[in-house]
CSV table of C-alpha atoms in Angstrom, one decimal:
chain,number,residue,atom,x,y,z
A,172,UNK,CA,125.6,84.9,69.8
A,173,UNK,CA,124.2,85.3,73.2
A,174,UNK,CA,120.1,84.6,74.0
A,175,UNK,CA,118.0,86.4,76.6
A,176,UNK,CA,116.8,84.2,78.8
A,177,UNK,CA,113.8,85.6,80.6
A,178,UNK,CA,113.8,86.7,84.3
A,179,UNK,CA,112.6,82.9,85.2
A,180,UNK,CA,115.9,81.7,84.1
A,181,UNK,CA,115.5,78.1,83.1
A,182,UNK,CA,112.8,76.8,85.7
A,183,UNK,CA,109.5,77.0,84.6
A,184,UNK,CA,107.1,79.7,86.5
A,185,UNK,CA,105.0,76.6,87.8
A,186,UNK,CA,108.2,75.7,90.1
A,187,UNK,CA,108.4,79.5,90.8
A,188,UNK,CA,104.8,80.0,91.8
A,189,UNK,CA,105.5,76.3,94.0
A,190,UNK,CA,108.7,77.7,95.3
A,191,UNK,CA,106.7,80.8,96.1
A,192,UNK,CA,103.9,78.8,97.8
A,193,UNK,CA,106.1,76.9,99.8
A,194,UNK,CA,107.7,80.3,101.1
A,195,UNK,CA,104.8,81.3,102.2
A,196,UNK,CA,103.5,78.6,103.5
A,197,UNK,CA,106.7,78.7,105.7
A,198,UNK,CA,106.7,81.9,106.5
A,199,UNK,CA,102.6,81.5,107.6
A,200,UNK,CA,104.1,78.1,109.7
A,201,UNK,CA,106.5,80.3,111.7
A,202,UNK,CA,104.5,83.3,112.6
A,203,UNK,CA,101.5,81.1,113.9
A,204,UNK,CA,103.3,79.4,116.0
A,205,UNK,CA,105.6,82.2,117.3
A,206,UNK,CA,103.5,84.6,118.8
A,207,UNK,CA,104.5,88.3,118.1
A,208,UNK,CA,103.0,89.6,121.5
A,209,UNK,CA,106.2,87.8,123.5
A,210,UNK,CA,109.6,89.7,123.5
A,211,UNK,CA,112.4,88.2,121.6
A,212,UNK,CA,110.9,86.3,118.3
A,213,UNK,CA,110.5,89.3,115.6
A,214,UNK,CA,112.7,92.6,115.3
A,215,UNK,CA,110.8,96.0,116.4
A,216,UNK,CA,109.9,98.7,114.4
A,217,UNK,CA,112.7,100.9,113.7
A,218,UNK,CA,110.7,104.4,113.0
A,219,UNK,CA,108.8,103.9,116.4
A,220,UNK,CA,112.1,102.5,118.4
A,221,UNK,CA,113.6,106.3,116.9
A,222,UNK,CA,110.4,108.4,116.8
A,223,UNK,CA,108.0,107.0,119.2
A,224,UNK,CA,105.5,107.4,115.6
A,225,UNK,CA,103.6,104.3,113.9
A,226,UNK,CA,105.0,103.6,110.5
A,227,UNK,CA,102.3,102.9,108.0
A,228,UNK,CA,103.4,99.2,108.7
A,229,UNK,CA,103.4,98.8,112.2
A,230,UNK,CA,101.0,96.2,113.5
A,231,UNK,CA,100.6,94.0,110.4
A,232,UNK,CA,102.8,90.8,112.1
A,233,UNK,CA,100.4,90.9,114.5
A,234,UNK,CA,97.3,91.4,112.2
A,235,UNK,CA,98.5,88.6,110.3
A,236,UNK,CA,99.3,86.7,113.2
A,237,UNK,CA,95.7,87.2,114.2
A,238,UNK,CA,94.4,86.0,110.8
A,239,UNK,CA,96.0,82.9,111.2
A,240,UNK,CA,94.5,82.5,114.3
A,241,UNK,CA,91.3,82.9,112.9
A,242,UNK,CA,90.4,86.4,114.5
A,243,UNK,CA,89.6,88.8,112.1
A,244,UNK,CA,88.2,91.6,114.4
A,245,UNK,CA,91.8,91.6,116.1
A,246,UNK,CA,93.1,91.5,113.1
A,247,UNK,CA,91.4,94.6,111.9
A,248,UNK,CA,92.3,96.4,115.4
A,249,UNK,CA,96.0,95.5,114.8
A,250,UNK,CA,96.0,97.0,111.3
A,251,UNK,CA,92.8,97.8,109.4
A,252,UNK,CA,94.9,97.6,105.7
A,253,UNK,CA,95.8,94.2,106.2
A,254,UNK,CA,92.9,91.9,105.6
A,255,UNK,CA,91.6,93.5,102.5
A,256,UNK,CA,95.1,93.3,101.6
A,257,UNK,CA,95.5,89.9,101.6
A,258,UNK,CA,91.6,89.5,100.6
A,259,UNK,CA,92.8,91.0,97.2
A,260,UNK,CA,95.8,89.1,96.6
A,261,UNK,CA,93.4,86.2,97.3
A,262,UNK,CA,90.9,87.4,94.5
A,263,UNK,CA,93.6,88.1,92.5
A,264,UNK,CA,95.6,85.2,92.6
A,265,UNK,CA,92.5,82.8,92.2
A,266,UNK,CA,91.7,84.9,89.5
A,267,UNK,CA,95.1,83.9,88.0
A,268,UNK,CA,94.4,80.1,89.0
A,269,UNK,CA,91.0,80.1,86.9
A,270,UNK,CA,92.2,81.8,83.9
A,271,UNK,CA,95.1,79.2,83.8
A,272,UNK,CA,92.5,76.2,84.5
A,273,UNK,CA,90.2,77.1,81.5
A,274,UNK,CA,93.5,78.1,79.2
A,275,UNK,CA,92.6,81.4,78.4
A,276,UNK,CA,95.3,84.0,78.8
A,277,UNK,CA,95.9,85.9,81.8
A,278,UNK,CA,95.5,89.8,81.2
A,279,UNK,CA,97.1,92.2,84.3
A,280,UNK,CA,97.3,95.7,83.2
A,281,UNK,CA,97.6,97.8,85.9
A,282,UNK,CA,96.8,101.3,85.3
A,283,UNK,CA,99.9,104.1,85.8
A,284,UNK,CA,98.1,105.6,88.2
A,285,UNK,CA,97.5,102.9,90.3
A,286,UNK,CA,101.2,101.9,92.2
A,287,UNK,CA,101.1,105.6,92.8
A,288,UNK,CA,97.9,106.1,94.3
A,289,UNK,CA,98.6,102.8,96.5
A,290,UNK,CA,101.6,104.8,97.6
A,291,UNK,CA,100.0,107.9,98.6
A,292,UNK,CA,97.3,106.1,100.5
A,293,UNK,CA,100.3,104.6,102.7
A,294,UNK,CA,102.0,107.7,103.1
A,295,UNK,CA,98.3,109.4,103.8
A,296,UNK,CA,97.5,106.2,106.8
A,297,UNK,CA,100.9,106.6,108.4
A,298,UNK,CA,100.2,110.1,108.8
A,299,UNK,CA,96.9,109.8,110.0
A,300,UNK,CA,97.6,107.0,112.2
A,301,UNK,CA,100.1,109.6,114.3
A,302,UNK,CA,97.6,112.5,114.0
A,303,UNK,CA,95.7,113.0,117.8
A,304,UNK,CA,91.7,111.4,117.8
A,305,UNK,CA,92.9,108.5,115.5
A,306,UNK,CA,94.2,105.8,118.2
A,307,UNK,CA,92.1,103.6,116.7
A,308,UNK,CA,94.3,102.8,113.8
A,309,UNK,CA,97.2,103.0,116.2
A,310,UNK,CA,98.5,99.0,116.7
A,311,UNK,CA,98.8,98.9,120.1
């Protein structure tokens, strides 16, 4: 007879959740201290090196680049999705971090309707981005 062991496998999700924080802490490490404005450190986009077009994620190295740096207006001119982005994964994951503190269960339900409106909204700003009169959400 044959158990199912859950997607953590045998590790316990605190060493996942560490594992994940020192990935990103990495990760955070590299880019700040390789600047994504000089040729040679980060791959280009592919859809702009094809199309000459913005993909909807074009510019967010160097938003997040300029977030570590401590300059949010940048930031915001490199990709305006970005900080709120990561401002929500913030909320969210201290939201995670208090529930677990005060041992009361953590509840996500994420409405159906939700992944797919996040979707759209993508789809929708890479459009728009392209569209003539909206340089201002180009990257460059």
């Amino acid at each position: 007879m044959t158990t199912h062991v859950g997607g953590l496998g045998h590790l316990s999700p605190r060493v996942w959740w560490g594992a994940a924080g020192v990935a990103v802490a990495g990760g955070a490490a590299w880019l700040a201290t390789h600047s994504p404005y000089e040729a040679g450190h980060y791959p280009g986009c592919v859809l702009y090196a094809a199309t000459g077009l913005y993909c909807p994620a074009c510019g967010g190295t160097r938003a997040t680049y300029e977030l570590l740096h401590g300059h949010v207006g940048a930031a915001f001119e490199r990709h305006p999705l970005v900080p709120p982005l990561y401002l929500a994964v913030a909320l969210y994951l201290g939201y995670r971090l208090l529930r677990a503190r005060q041992g009361r269960p953590v509840r996500t339900v994420v409405p159906n309707w939700l992944p797919v409106a996040f979707g759209v909204a993508v789809l929708v700003f890479g459009v728009v981005r392209n569209l003539p009169g909206a340089e201002f959400l180009s990257p460059a």
